[in-house]
């Protein structure tokens, strides 16, 4: 279950990182089925299902995740969320706690799933980037606390995989930026 906001949906490049990830998984001879209530992407994306919601914050994903997880029962969740909390300046000081709560809800609903939690990618606006870095700095500790509690949670440093040169509009990746995300998820 690719889970998150417009970056998961593939804004600017329909399918986004899911294209390169799908291609890498198939080439690696993995059997994969993307799941989710959303559907988009080009023909070279073999599976168009995802759970990416443009403009959504952590709390909005959290309000819906239990139902989605029960419906689709993912074995793996790829979570990239928090960008809109930063962009909307939505109680950013408590964003790490909201992320922790969301991870808890996912692991409680699908306890055998592996949850890969990504740091959010860079932002071109320097003030927003500083806020994103502060948010990202809390994620390794959150992930480690879940691991220490016996949960199948993993950290993915997505922020380090891209630079602002990989952004088409200061927020969303270019095709090449999305492919760097795909390689990092893979």
PDB file of N, CA, C and O in Angstrom, residues 92-127:
ATOM      1  N   UNK A  92       2.752  22.135  13.367  1.00  0.00           N
ATOM      2  CA  UNK A  92       3.936  21.360  13.002  1.00  0.00           C
ATOM      3  C   UNK A  92       4.703  20.836  14.211  1.00  0.00           C
ATOM      4  O   UNK A  92       5.335  19.782  14.123  1.00  0.00           O
ATOM      5  N   UNK A  93       4.621  21.522  15.337  1.00  0.00           N
ATOM      6  CA  UNK A  93       5.350  21.035  16.524  1.00  0.00           C
ATOM      7  C   UNK A  93       4.806  19.692  17.003  1.00  0.00           C
ATOM      8  O   UNK A  93       5.546  18.897  17.580  1.00  0.00           O
ATOM      9  N   UNK A  94       3.528  19.420  16.739  1.00  0.00           N
ATOM     10  CA  UNK A  94       2.954  18.132  17.154  1.00  0.00           C
ATOM     11  C   UNK A  94       2.848  17.128  15.998  1.00  0.00           C
ATOM     12  O   UNK A  94       2.319  16.032  16.181  1.00  0.00           O
ATOM     13  N   UNK A  95       3.384  17.474  14.835  1.00  0.00           N
ATOM     14  CA  UNK A  95       3.350  16.556  13.689  1.00  0.00           C
ATOM     15  C   UNK A  95       4.055  15.233  13.986  1.00  0.00           C
ATOM     16  O   UNK A  95       3.528  14.172  13.624  1.00  0.00           O
ATOM     17  N   UNK A  96       5.208  15.227  14.665  1.00  0.00           N
ATOM     18  CA  UNK A  96       5.818  13.929  14.976  1.00  0.00           C
ATOM     19  C   UNK A  96       4.912  13.033  15.839  1.00  0.00           C
ATOM     20  O   UNK A  96       4.846  11.825  15.602  1.00  0.00           O
ATOM     21  N   UNK A  97       4.199  13.614  16.786  1.00  0.00           N
ATOM     22  CA  UNK A  97       3.289  12.814  17.608  1.00  0.00           C
ATOM     23  C   UNK A  97       2.138  12.272  16.765  1.00  0.00           C
ATOM     24  O   UNK A  97       1.716  11.135  16.939  1.00  0.00           O
ATOM     25  N   UNK A  98       1.631  13.091  15.832  1.00  0.00           N
ATOM     26  CA  UNK A  98       0.567  12.606  14.939  1.00  0.00           C
ATOM     27  C   UNK A  98       1.075  11.453  14.082  1.00  0.00           C
ATOM     28  O   UNK A  98       0.362  10.473  13.851  1.00  0.00           O
ATOM     29  N   UNK A  99       2.326  11.559  13.611  1.00  0.00           N
ATOM     30  CA  UNK A  99       2.915  10.479  12.822  1.00  0.00           C
ATOM     31  C   UNK A  99       3.028   9.209  13.668  1.00  0.00           C
ATOM     32  O   UNK A  99       2.687   8.118  13.208  1.00  0.00           O
ATOM     33  N   UNK A 100       3.470   9.349  14.898  1.00  0.00           N
ATOM     34  CA  UNK A 100       3.595   8.195  15.796  1.00  0.00           C
ATOM     35  C   UNK A 100       2.243   7.519  16.008  1.00  0.00           C
ATOM     36  O   UNK A 100       2.126   6.290  15.957  1.00  0.00           O
ATOM     37  N   UNK A 101       1.212   8.322  16.195  1.00  0.00           N
ATOM     38  CA  UNK A 101      -0.150   7.802  16.379  1.00  0.00           C
ATOM     39  C   UNK A 101      -0.624   7.067  15.124  1.00  0.00           C
ATOM     40  O   UNK A 101      -1.236   6.000  15.213  1.00  0.00           O
ATOM     41  N   UNK A 102      -0.328   7.639  13.951  1.00  0.00           N
ATOM     42  CA  UNK A 102      -0.702   7.002  12.685  1.00  0.00           C
ATOM     43  C   UNK A 102      -0.008   5.648  12.545  1.00  0.00           C
ATOM     44  O   UNK A 102      -0.642   4.645  12.183  1.00  0.00           O
ATOM     45  N   UNK A 103       1.280   5.601  12.841  1.00  0.00           N
ATOM     46  CA  UNK A 103       2.012   4.330  12.752  1.00  0.00           C
ATOM     47  C   UNK A 103       1.399   3.309  13.709  1.00  0.00           C
ATOM     48  O   UNK A 103       1.225   2.140  13.348  1.00  0.00           O
ATOM     49  N   UNK A 104       1.049   3.754  14.923  1.00  0.00           N
ATOM     50  CA  UNK A 104       0.408   2.852  15.894  1.00  0.00           C
ATOM     51  C   UNK A 104      -0.911   2.304  15.349  1.00  0.00           C
ATOM     52  O   UNK A 104      -1.228   1.129  15.521  1.00  0.00           O
ATOM     53  N   UNK A 105      -1.690   3.161  14.691  1.00  0.00           N
ATOM     54  CA  UNK A 105      -2.977   2.717  14.151  1.00  0.00           C
ATOM     55  C   UNK A 105      -2.756   1.691  13.033  1.00  0.00           C
ATOM     56  O   UNK A 105      -3.468   0.700  12.944  1.00  0.00           O
ATOM     57  N   UNK A 106      -1.758   1.931  12.188  1.00  0.00           N
ATOM     58  CA  UNK A 106      -1.457   0.973  11.119  1.00  0.00           C
ATOM     59  C   UNK A 106      -1.034  -0.368  11.713  1.00  0.00           C
ATOM     60  O   UNK A 106      -1.557  -1.420  11.327  1.00  0.00           O
ATOM     61  N   UNK A 107      -0.104  -0.336  12.670  1.00  0.00           N
ATOM     62  CA  UNK A 107       0.414  -1.593  13.226  1.00  0.00           C
ATOM     63  C   UNK A 107      -0.630  -2.311  14.075  1.00  0.00           C
ATOM     64  O   UNK A 107      -0.576  -3.536  14.185  1.00  0.00           O
ATOM     65  N   UNK A 108      -1.571  -1.581  14.637  1.00  0.00           N
ATOM     66  CA  UNK A 108      -2.652  -2.235  15.389  1.00  0.00           C
ATOM     67  C   UNK A 108      -3.650  -2.894  14.444  1.00  0.00           C
ATOM     68  O   UNK A 108      -4.190  -3.962  14.744  1.00  0.00           O
ATOM     69  N   UNK A 109      -3.889  -2.277  13.278  1.00  0.00           N
ATOM     70  CA  UNK A 109      -4.878  -2.792  12.329  1.00  0.00           C
ATOM     71  C   UNK A 109      -4.325  -3.941  11.503  1.00  0.00           C
ATOM     72  O   UNK A 109      -5.037  -4.922  11.243  1.00  0.00           O
ATOM     73  N   UNK A 110      -3.078  -3.836  11.069  1.00  0.00           N
ATOM     74  CA  UNK A 110      -2.416  -4.893  10.289  1.00  0.00           C
ATOM     75  C   UNK A 110      -1.071  -5.209  10.964  1.00  0.00           C
ATOM     76  O   UNK A 110      -0.016  -4.815  10.486  1.00  0.00           O
ATOM     77  N   UNK A 111      -1.127  -5.921  12.108  1.00  0.00           N
ATOM     78  CA  UNK A 111       0.080  -6.112  12.923  1.00  0.00           C
ATOM     79  C   UNK A 111       1.200  -6.898  12.252  1.00  0.00           C
ATOM     80  O   UNK A 111       2.361  -6.764  12.652  1.00  0.00           O
ATOM     81  N   UNK A 112       0.908  -7.680  11.240  1.00  0.00           N
ATOM     82  CA  UNK A 112       1.952  -8.442  10.565  1.00  0.00           C
ATOM     83  C   UNK A 112       2.560  -7.709   9.373  1.00  0.00           C
ATOM     84  O   UNK A 112       3.493  -8.200   8.753  1.00  0.00           O
ATOM     85  N   UNK A 113       2.016  -6.541   9.043  1.00  0.00           N
ATOM     86  CA  UNK A 113       2.536  -5.772   7.907  1.00  0.00           C
ATOM     87  C   UNK A 113       3.867  -5.118   8.264  1.00  0.00           C
ATOM     88  O   UNK A 113       4.097  -4.730   9.408  1.00  0.00           O
ATOM     89  N   UNK A 114       4.723  -5.014   7.265  1.00  0.00           N
ATOM     90  CA  UNK A 114       5.939  -4.218   7.403  1.00  0.00           C
ATOM     91  C   UNK A 114       5.588  -2.788   6.998  1.00  0.00           C
ATOM     92  O   UNK A 114       5.037  -2.565   5.920  1.00  0.00           O
ATOM     93  N   UNK A 115       5.912  -1.841   7.879  1.00  0.00           N
ATOM     94  CA  UNK A 115       5.608  -0.434   7.630  1.00  0.00           C
ATOM     95  C   UNK A 115       6.928   0.304   7.423  1.00  0.00           C
ATOM     96  O   UNK A 115       7.754   0.382   8.330  1.00  0.00           O
ATOM     97  N   UNK A 116       7.111   0.799   6.214  1.00  0.00           N
ATOM     98  CA  UNK A 116       8.306   1.566   5.867  1.00  0.00           C
ATOM     99  C   UNK A 116       7.946   3.047   5.966  1.00  0.00           C
ATOM    100  O   UNK A 116       7.100   3.527   5.218  1.00  0.00           O
ATOM    101  N   UNK A 117       8.572   3.743   6.907  1.00  0.00           N
ATOM    102  CA  UNK A 117       8.265   5.146   7.184  1.00  0.00           C
ATOM    103  C   UNK A 117       9.385   6.002   6.604  1.00  0.00           C
ATOM    104  O   UNK A 117      10.541   5.894   7.030  1.00  0.00           O
ATOM    105  N   UNK A 118       9.039   6.853   5.647  1.00  0.00           N
ATOM    106  CA  UNK A 118      10.028   7.700   4.990  1.00  0.00           C
ATOM    107  C   UNK A 118      10.089   9.083   5.620  1.00  0.00           C
ATOM    108  O   UNK A 118       9.063   9.637   6.026  1.00  0.00           O
ATOM    109  N   UNK A 119      11.303   9.620   5.667  1.00  0.00           N
ATOM    110  CA  UNK A 119      11.440  11.047   5.928  1.00  0.00           C
ATOM    111  C   UNK A 119      10.886  11.749   4.691  1.00  0.00           C
ATOM    112  O   UNK A 119      10.915  11.197   3.586  1.00  0.00           O
ATOM    113  N   UNK A 120      10.352  12.952   4.867  1.00  0.00           N
ATOM    114  CA  UNK A 120       9.787  13.654   3.709  1.00  0.00           C
ATOM    115  C   UNK A 120      10.904  14.268   2.872  1.00  0.00           C
ATOM    116  O   UNK A 120      11.976  14.612   3.377  1.00  0.00           O
ATOM    117  N   UNK A 121      10.632  14.365   1.583  1.00  0.00           N
ATOM    118  CA  UNK A 121      11.627  14.873   0.636  1.00  0.00           C
ATOM    119  C   UNK A 121      11.853  16.372   0.860  1.00  0.00           C
ATOM    120  O   UNK A 121      11.038  17.048   1.486  1.00  0.00           O
ATOM    121  N   UNK A 122      12.969  16.898   0.328  1.00  0.00           N
ATOM    122  CA  UNK A 122      13.272  18.322   0.490  1.00  0.00           C
ATOM    123  C   UNK A 122      12.206  19.228  -0.125  1.00  0.00           C
ATOM    124  O   UNK A 122      11.482  18.823  -1.042  1.00  0.00           O
ATOM    125  N   UNK A 123      12.168  20.456   0.361  1.00  0.00           N
ATOM    126  CA  UNK A 123      11.287  21.499  -0.168  1.00  0.00           C
ATOM    127  C   UNK A 123      12.152  22.681  -0.577  1.00  0.00           C
ATOM    128  O   UNK A 123      13.142  22.992   0.094  1.00  0.00           O
ATOM    129  N   UNK A 124      11.788  23.371  -1.647  1.00  0.00           N
ATOM    130  CA  UNK A 124      12.597  24.488  -2.151  1.00  0.00           C
ATOM    131  C   UNK A 124      12.545  25.725  -1.267  1.00  0.00           C
ATOM    132  O   UNK A 124      13.529  26.447  -1.158  1.00  0.00           O
ATOM    133  N   UNK A 125      11.418  25.987  -0.634  1.00  0.00           N
ATOM    134  CA  UNK A 125      11.287  27.147   0.254  1.00  0.00           C
ATOM    135  C   UNK A 125      12.136  26.901   1.498  1.00  0.00           C
ATOM    136  O   UNK A 125      11.939  25.899   2.200  1.00  0.00           O
ATOM    137  N   UNK A 126      13.078  27.780   1.781  1.00  0.00           N
ATOM    138  CA  UNK A 126      14.032  27.534   2.870  1.00  0.00           C
ATOM    139  C   UNK A 126      13.368  27.445   4.240  1.00  0.00           C
ATOM    140  O   UNK A 126      13.764  26.614   5.065  1.00  0.00           O
ATOM    141  N   UNK A 127      12.358  28.256   4.497  1.00  0.00           N
ATOM    142  CA  UNK A 127      11.659  28.183   5.785  1.00  0.00           C
ATOM    143  C   UNK A 127      10.930  26.855   5.936  1.00  0.00           C
ATOM    144  O   UNK A 127      10.994  26.213   6.994  1.00  0.00           O
TER     145      UNK A 127
END
